[in-house]
Tab-separated table of C-alpha atoms in Angstrom:
chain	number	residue	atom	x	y	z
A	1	UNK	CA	102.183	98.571	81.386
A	2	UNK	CA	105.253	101.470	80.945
A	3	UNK	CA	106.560	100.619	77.358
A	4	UNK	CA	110.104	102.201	76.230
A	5	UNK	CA	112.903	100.520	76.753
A	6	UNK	CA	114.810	101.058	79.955
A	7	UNK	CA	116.973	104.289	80.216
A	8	UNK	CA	120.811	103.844	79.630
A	9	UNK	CA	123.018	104.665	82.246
A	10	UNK	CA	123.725	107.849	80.387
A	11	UNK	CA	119.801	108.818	80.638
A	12	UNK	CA	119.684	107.976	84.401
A	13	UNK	CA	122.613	110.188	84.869
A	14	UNK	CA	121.135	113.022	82.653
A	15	UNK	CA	117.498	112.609	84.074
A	16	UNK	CA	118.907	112.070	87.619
A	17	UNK	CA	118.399	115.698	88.947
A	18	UNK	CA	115.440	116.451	87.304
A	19	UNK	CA	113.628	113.104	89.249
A	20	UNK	CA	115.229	114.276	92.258
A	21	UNK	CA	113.385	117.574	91.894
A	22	UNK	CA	110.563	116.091	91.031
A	23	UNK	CA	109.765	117.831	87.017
A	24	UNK	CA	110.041	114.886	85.436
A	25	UNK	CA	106.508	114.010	84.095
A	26	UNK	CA	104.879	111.024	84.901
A	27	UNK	CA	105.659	109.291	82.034
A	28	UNK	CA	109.429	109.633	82.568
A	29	UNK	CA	109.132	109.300	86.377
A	30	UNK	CA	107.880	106.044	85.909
A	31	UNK	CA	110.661	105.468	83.424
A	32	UNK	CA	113.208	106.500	85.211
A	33	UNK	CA	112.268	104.501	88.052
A	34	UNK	CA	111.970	101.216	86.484
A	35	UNK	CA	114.749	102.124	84.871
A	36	UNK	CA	116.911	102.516	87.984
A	37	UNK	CA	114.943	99.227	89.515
A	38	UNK	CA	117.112	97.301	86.577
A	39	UNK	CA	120.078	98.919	86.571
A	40	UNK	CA	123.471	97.573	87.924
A	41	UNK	CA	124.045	97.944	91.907
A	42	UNK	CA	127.287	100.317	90.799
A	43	UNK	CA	124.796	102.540	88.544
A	44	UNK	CA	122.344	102.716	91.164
A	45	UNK	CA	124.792	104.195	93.640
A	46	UNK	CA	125.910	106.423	91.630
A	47	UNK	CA	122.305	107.838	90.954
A	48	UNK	CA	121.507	107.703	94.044
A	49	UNK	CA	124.966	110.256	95.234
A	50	UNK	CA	124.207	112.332	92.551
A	51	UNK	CA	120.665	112.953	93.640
A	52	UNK	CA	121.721	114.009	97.018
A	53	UNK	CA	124.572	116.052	96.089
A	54	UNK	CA	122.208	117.998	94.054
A	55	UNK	CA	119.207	118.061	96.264
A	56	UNK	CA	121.595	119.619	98.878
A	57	UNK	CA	123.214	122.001	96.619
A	58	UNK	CA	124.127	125.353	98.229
A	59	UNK	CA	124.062	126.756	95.357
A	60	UNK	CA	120.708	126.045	94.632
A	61	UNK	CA	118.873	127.617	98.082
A	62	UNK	CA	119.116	130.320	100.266
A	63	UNK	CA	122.037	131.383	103.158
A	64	UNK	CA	119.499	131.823	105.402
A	65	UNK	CA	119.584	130.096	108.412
A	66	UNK	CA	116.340	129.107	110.362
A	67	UNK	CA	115.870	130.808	113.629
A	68	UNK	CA	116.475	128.490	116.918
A	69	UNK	CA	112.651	128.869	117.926
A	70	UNK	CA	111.598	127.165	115.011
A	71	UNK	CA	112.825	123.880	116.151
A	72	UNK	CA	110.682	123.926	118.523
A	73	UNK	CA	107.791	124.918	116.443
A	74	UNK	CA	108.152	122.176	114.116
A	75	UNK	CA	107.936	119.743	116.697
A	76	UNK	CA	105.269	120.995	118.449
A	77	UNK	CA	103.448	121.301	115.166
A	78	UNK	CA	104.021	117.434	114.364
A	79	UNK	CA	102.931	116.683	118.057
A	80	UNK	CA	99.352	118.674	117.327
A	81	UNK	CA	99.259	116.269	114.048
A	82	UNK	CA	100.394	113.241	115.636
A	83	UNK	CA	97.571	114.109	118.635
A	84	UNK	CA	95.022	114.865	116.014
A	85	UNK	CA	95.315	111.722	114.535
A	86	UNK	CA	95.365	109.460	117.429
A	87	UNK	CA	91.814	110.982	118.798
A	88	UNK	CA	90.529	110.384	115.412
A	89	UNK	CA	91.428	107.005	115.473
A	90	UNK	CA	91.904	105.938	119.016
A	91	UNK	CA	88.073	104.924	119.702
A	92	UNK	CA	89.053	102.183	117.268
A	93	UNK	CA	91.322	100.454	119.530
A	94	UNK	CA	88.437	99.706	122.142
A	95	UNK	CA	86.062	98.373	119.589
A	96	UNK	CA	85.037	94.890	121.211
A	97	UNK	CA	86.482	95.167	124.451
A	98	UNK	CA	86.460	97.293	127.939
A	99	UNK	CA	88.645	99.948	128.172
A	100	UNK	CA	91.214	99.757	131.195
A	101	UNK	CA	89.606	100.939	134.702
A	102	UNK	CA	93.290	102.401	135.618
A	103	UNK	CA	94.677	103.386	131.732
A	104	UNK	CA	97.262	105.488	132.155
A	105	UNK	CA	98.459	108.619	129.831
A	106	UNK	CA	102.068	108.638	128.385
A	107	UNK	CA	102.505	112.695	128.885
A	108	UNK	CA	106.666	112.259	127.692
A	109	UNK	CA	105.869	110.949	124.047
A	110	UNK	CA	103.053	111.951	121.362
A	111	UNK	CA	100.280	109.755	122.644
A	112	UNK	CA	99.391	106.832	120.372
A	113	UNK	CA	101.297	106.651	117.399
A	114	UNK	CA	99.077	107.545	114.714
A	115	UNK	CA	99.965	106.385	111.004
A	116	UNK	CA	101.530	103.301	109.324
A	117	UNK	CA	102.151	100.204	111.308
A	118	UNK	CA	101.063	100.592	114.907
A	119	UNK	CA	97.263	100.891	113.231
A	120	UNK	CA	97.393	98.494	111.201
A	121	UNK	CA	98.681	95.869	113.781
A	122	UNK	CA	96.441	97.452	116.368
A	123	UNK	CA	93.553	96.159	114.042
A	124	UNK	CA	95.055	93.525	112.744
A	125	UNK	CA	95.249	91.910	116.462
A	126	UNK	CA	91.720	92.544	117.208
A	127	UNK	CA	90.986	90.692	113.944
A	128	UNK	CA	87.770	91.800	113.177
A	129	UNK	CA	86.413	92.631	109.938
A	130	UNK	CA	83.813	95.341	111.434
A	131	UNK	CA	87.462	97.448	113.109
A	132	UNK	CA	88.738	96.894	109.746
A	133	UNK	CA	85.976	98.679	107.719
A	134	UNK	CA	85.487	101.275	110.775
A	135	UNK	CA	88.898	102.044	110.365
A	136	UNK	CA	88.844	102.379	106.617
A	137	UNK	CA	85.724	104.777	106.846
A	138	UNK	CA	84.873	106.598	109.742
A	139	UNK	CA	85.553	110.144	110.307
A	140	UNK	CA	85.031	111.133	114.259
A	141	UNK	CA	81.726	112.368	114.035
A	142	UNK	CA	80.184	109.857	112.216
A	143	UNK	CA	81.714	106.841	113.465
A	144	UNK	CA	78.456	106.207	115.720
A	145	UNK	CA	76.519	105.902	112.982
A	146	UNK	CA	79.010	103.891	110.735
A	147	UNK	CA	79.645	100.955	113.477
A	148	UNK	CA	76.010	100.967	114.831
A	149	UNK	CA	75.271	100.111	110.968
A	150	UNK	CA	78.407	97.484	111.002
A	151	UNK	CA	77.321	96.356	114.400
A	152	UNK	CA	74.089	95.042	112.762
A	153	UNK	CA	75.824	93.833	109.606
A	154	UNK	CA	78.288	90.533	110.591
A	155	UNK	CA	78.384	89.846	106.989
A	156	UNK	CA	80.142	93.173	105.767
A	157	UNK	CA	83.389	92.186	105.540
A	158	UNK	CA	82.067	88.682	103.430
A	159	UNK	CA	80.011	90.985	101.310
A	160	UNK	CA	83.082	93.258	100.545
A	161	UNK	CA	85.278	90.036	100.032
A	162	UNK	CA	82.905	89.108	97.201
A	163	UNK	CA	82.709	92.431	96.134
A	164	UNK	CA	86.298	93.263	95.951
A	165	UNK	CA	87.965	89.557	96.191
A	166	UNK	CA	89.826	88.708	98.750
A	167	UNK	CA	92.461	91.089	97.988
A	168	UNK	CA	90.970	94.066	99.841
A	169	UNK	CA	92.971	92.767	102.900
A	170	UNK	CA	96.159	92.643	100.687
A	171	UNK	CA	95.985	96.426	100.985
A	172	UNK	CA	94.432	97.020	104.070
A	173	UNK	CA	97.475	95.126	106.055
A	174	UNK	CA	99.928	96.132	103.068
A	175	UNK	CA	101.943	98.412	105.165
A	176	UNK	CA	103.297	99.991	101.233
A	177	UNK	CA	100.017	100.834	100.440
A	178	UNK	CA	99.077	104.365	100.258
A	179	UNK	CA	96.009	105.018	102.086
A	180	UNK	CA	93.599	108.104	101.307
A	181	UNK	CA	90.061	108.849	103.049
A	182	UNK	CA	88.407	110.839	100.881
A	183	UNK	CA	86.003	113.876	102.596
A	184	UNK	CA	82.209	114.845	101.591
A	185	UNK	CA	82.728	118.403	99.897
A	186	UNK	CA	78.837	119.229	101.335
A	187	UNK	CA	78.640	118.861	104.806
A	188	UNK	CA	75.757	117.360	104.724
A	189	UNK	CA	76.549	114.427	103.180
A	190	UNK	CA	77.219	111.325	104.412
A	191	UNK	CA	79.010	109.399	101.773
A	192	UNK	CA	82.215	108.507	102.475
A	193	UNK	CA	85.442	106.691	100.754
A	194	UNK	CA	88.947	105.730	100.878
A	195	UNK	CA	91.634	104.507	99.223
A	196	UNK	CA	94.309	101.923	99.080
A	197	UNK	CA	97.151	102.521	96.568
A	198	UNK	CA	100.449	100.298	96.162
A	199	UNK	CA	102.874	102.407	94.506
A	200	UNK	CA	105.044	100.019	93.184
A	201	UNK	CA	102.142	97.713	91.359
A	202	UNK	CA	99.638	100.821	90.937
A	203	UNK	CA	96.979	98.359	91.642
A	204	UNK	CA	94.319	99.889	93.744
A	205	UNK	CA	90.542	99.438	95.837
A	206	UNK	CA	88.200	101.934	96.389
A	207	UNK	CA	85.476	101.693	98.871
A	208	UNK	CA	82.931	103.593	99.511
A	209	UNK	CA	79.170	103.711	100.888
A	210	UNK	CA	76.561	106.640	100.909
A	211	UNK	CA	76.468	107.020	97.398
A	212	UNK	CA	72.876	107.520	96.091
A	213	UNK	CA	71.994	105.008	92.672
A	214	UNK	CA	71.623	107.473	90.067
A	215	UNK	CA	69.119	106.972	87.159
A	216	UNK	CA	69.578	103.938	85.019
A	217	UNK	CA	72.917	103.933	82.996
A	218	UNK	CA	74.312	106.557	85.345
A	219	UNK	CA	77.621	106.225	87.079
A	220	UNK	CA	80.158	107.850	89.449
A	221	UNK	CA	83.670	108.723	88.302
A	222	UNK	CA	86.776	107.996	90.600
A	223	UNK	CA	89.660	110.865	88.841
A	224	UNK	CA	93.120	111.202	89.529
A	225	UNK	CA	94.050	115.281	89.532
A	226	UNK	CA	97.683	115.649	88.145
A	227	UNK	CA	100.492	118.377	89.227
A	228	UNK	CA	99.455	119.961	86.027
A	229	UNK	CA	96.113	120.342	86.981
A	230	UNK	CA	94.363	117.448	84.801
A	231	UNK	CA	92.831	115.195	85.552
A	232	UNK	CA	92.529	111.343	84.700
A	233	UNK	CA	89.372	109.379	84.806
A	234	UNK	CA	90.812	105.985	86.253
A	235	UNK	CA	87.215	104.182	86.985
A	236	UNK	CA	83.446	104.216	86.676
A	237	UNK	CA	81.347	103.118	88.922
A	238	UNK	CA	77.295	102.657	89.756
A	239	UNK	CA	76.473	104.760	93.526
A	240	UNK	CA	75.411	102.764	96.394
A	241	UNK	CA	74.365	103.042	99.827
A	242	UNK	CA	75.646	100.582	101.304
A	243	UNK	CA	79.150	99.550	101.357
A	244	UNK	CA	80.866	98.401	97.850
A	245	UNK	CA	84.302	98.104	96.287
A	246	UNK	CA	86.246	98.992	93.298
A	247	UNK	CA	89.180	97.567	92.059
A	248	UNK	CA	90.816	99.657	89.776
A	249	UNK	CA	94.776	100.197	88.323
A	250	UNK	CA	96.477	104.478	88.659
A	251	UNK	CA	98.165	103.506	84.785
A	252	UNK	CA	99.585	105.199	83.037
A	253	UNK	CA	99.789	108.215	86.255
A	254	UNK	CA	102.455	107.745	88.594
A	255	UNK	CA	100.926	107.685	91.888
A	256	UNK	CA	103.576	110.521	93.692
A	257	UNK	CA	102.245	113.033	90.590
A	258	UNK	CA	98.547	112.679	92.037
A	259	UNK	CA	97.918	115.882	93.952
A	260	UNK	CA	94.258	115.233	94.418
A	261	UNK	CA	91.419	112.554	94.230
A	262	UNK	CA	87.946	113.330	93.236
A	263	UNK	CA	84.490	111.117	93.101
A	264	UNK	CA	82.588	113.025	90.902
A	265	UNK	CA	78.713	112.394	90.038
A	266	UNK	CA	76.832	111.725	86.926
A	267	UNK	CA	76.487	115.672	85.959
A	268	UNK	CA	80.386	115.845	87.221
A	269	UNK	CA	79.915	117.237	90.289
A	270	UNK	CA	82.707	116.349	93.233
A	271	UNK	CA	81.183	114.807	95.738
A	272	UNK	CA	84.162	112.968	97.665
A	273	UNK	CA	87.491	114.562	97.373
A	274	UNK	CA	91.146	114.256	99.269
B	1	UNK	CA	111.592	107.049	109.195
B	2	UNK	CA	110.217	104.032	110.786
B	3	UNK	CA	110.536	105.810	114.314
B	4	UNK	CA	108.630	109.019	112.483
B	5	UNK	CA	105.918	107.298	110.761
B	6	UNK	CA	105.339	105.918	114.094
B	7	UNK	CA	105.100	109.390	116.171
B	8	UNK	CA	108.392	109.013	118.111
B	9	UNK	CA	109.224	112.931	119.055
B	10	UNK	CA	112.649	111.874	119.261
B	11	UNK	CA	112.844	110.860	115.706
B	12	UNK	CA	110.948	113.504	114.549
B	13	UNK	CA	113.575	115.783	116.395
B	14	UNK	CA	116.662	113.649	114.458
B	15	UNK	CA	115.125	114.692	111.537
B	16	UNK	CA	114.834	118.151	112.018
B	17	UNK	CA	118.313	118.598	113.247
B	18	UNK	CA	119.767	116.634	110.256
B	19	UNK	CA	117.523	118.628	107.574
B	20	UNK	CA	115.248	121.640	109.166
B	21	UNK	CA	118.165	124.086	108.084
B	22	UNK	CA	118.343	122.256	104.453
B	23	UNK	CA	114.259	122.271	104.070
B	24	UNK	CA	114.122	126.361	105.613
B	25	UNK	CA	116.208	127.545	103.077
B	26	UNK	CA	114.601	126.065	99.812
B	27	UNK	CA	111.588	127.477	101.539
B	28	UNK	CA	113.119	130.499	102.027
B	29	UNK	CA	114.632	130.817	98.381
B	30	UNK	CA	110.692	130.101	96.958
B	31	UNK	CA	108.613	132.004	99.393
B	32	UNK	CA	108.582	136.000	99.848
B	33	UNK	CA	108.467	136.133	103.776
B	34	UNK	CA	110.459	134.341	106.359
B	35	UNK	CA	107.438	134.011	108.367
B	36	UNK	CA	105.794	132.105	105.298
B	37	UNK	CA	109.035	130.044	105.076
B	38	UNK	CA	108.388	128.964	108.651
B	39	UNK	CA	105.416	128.298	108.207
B	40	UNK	CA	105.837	126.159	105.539
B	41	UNK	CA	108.858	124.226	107.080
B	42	UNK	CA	106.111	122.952	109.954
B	43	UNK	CA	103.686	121.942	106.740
B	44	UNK	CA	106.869	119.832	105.561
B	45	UNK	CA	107.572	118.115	108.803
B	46	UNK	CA	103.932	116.940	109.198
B	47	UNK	CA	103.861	115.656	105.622
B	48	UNK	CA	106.888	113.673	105.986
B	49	UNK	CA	105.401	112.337	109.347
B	50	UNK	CA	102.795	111.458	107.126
B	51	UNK	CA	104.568	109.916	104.428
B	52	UNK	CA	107.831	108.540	106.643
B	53	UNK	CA	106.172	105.204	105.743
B	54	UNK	CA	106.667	105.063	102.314
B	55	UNK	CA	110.184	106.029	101.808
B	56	UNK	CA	112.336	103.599	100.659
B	57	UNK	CA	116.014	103.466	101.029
B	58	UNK	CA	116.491	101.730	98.103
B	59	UNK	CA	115.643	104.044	95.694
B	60	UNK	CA	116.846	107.594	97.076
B	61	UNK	CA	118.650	108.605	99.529
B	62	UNK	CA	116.628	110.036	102.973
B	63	UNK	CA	117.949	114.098	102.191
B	64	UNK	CA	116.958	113.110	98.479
B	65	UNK	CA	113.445	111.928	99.797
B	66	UNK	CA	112.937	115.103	102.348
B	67	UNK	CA	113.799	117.629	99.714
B	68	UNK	CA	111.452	116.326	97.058
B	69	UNK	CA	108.535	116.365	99.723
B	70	UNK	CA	109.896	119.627	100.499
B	71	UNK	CA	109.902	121.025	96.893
B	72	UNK	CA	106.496	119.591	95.956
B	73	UNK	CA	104.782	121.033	98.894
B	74	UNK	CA	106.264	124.672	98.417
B	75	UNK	CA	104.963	123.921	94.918
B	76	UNK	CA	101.246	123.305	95.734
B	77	UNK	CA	101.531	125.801	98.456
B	78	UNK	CA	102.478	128.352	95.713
B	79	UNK	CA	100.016	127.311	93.485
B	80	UNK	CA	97.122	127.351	95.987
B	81	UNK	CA	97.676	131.089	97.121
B	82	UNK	CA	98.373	131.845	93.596
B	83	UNK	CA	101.622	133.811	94.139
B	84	UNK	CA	103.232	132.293	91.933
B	85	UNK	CA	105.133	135.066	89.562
B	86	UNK	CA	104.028	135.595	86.237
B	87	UNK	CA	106.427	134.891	83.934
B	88	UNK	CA	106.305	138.230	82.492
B	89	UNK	CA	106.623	139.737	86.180
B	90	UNK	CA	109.675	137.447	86.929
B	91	UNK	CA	111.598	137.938	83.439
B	92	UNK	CA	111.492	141.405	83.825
B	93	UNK	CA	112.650	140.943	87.224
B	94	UNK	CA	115.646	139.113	87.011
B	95	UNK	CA	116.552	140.546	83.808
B	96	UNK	CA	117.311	143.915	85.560
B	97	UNK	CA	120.303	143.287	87.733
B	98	UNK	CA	120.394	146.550	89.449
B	99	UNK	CA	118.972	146.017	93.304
B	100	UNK	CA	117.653	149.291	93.110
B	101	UNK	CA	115.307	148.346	90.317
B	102	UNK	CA	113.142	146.452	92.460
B	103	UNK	CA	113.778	147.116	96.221
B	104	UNK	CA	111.111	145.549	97.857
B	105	UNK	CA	111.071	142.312	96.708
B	106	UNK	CA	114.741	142.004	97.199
B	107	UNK	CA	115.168	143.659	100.196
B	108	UNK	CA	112.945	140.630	101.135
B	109	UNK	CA	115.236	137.860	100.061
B	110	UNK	CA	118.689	137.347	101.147
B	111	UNK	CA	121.859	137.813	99.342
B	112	UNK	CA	122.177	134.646	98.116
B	113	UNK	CA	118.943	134.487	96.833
B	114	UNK	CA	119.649	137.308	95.506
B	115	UNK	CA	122.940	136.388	93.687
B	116	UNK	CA	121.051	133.065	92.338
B	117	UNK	CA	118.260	135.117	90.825
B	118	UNK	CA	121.127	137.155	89.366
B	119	UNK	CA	122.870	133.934	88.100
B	120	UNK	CA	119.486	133.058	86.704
B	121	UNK	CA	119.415	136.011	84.515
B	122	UNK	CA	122.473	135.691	83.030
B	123	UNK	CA	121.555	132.067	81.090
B	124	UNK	CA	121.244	132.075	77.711
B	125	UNK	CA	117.513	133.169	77.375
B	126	UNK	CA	115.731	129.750	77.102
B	127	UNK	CA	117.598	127.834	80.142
B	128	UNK	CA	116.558	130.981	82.142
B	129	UNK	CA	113.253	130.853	81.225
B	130	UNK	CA	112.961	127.190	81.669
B	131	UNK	CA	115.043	127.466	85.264
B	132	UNK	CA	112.629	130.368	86.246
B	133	UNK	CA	109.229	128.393	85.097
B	134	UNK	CA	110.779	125.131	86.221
B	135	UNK	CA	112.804	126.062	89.515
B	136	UNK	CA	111.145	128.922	90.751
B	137	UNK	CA	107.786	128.791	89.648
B	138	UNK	CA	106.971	124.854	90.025
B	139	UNK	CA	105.617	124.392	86.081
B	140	UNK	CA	105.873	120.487	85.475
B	141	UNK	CA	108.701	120.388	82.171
B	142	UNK	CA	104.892	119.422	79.928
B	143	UNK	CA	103.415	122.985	80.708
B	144	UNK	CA	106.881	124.998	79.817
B	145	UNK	CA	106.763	123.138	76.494
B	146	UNK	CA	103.354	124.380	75.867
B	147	UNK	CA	103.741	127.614	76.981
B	148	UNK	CA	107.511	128.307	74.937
B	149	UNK	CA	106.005	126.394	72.194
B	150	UNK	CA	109.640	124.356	72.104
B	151	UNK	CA	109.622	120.572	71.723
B	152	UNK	CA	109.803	118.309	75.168
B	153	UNK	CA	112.953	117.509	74.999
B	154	UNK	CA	114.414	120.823	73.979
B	155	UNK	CA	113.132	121.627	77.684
B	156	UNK	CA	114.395	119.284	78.945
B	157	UNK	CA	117.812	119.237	77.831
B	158	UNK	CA	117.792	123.436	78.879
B	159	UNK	CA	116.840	122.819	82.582
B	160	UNK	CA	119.504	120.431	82.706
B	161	UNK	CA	122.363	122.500	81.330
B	162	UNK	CA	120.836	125.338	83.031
B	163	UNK	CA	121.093	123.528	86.309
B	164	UNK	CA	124.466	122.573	85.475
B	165	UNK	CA	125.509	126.174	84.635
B	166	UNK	CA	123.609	127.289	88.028
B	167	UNK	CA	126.072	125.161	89.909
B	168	UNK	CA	129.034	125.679	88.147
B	169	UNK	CA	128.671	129.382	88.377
B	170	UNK	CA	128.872	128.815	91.829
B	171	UNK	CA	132.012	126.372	92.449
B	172	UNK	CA	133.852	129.348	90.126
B	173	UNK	CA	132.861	132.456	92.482
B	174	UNK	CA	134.151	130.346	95.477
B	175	UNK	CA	137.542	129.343	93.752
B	176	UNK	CA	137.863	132.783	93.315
């Protein structure tokens, strides 16, 4: 819980451009923003002008104009993203059923809408807890061996609803949760995690599998990495090979000042990191 | 944003056309090279592709949103290939107004990145070193404190009359 009191209409107004660029420190981010969540309607308009007037000061960036090609570019750069996300996920959608004999391409848009809601409610209508943990963990080449493991376990999703409570689906399907698959650092690994953050509450899950049990009394560390380069233990945790949860809260860090997320091991070594 | 989180080209193109000229010249003003500023501007359309889903209307405005992502990822871009000036480097820089002083780097910039750097220098001393570690350089308000030795809120309070200043400086020269 953020204590202070909530900043006057004066401190939004002072503070105003400095959240807009983003060196306020977490402390004051977060106060700010509550802050502005309780303010009058009027005061929040006014913050709200002021932060775009000076986040599109002239005076404050370059003449230069971007050159026409770039356009282009961009786009094309977003399309490669877009397409790299979709073939990393797309297997996914034909989990439990037969693909089309006749499917068809769409060449005029980005193929298959990657991020955010078309997912979710892609899984959400095939309604199976086995898509749902596939999808929180699988990178493409390891998904065989993540869903021939689910494949034989019907009672995953029950054993991370005991684990975690039934809230794990409260961020899975919470289409303001942040969601961040965290990557072996050796290649040889194959432990694997994500993430669910909601920004707002700072309530979070982590789940995980491929984590050896350490000796007894030793534990993995999920950290937070700030802009300033420290970081912030935010849970402990014993390893496991199997699938398990955590449930843990991002307080006191604002969740936008998190540059990077680490699982380190006992002797502090990373082993998961996004 | 709802159209971009989802993929849709068109949207994606909106939003280029409404801020790629706004997010290539911050990029411009913190990055040496137009080719890096280029470069970057693609890294800044992905990521707010990636992150279209979490802005919220309510509590900024969409240029507001896109030139935060902007800023922070020309921030971690700088500080992952470690170009970021020293401090020493950029005081003496932009404490010496003559362009011939240091050619190369300026010859690199364009005038008004030029004239801002110039503005910069003429602060009183602590809201231009707090603009250049703050602005240019991407040091969270925290690490300036530490490294001027000057209370929080001291640093604070510079960076915002120093932004001020920057701004007003500006409106002046045009009413001239």
């Amino acid at each position: 819980m953020i204590s202070g009191e909530p900043m006057t209409r004066e401190d939004l107004i002072q503070n105003a451009a400095l959240d807009a660029f983003g060196l306020l420190d977490e402390y004051e981010a977060s106060l700010f923003s509550r802050s502005f969540h309780h303010a009058a309607v009027a005061v929040q308009d006014e913050i709200l002008r002021l932060q775009a007037e000076v986040s599109m000061d002239p005076a404050l960036m370059a003449d230069e104009q971007p050159d026409d090609l770039l356009r282009d570019r961009v786009l094309a750069a977003v399309a490669r993203a877009v397409e790299r996300e979709a073939t990393r996920l797309a297997p996914l959608a034909t989990i439990g059923g037969r693909k089309p004999a006749n499917e068809s391409q769409t060449p005029t848009r980005m193929r298959l809408p990657a991020s955010g809601l078309f997912w979710r409610a892609a899984v959400f209508a095939l309604a199976a807890s086995v898509v749902v943990m596939a999808y929180l963990l699988t990178q493409a080449n390891q998904q065989g061996h993540l869903i021939s493991r689910l494949a034989l376990d019907n009672n995953t999703a029950a054993q991370l609803e005991r684990l975690i409570g039934p809230t794990f689906k409260d961020f899975f399907f919470d289409q303001q949760a942040r969601r961040v698959v965290l990557q072996p650092v050796s290649r040889n690994s194959t432990c694997r995690g994500a993430l669910y953050v909601k920004d707002l509450t700072k309530d979070a899950i982590l789940v995980f599998e491929g984590l050896p049990r350490g000796a007894e009394g030793s534990a993995y560390s999920l950290l937070a990495v700030d802009e300033g380069g420290r970081s912030h233990v935010l849970a402990t945790f014993s390893g496991s090979e199997d699938l398990a949860g955590q449930q843990f809260t991002v307080e006191p860090l604002s969740v936008a000042a998190v540059v990077r997320w680490e699982i380190r091991d006992a002797e502090g070594v990373v082993v998961l990191t996004a | 944003m709802h159209r971009v989180a989802s993929g849709d080209e068109s949207a994606v193109a909106e939003l280029y056309d409404r801020f790629g000229s706004l997010v290539f010249r911050v990029s411009r003003q913190l990055l040496p090279t137009q080719s890096e500023a280029e470069d970057a501007v693609q890294e800044v359309f992905i990521r707010l592709w990636q992150t279209a889903d979490r802005y919220d209307p309510r509590r900024a405005k969409l240029v507001t949103w896109v030139m935060l992502i902007t800023r922070r990822h020309l921030i971690d871009r700088l500080r992952r290939s470690a170009v970021r000036p020293n401090t020493t480097g950029m005081e003496r820089e932009t404490s010496d107004v003559r362009p011939e002083a240091a050619p190369d780097r300026e010859s690199q910039l364009d005038e008004r990145s030029v004239k801002l750097r110039r503005r910069i220098a003429e602060l009183p001393e602590l809201q231009r070193m707090v603009i250049e570690r703050a602005y240019l350089q991407g040091y969270t308000l925290r690490e300036i404190s530490e490294q001027l030795g000057a209370p929080l809120g001291t640093v604070k309070s510079a960076l915002s009359r120093g932004l001020e200043r920057l701004r007003e400086r500006t409106e002046a020269d045009w009413a001239i």
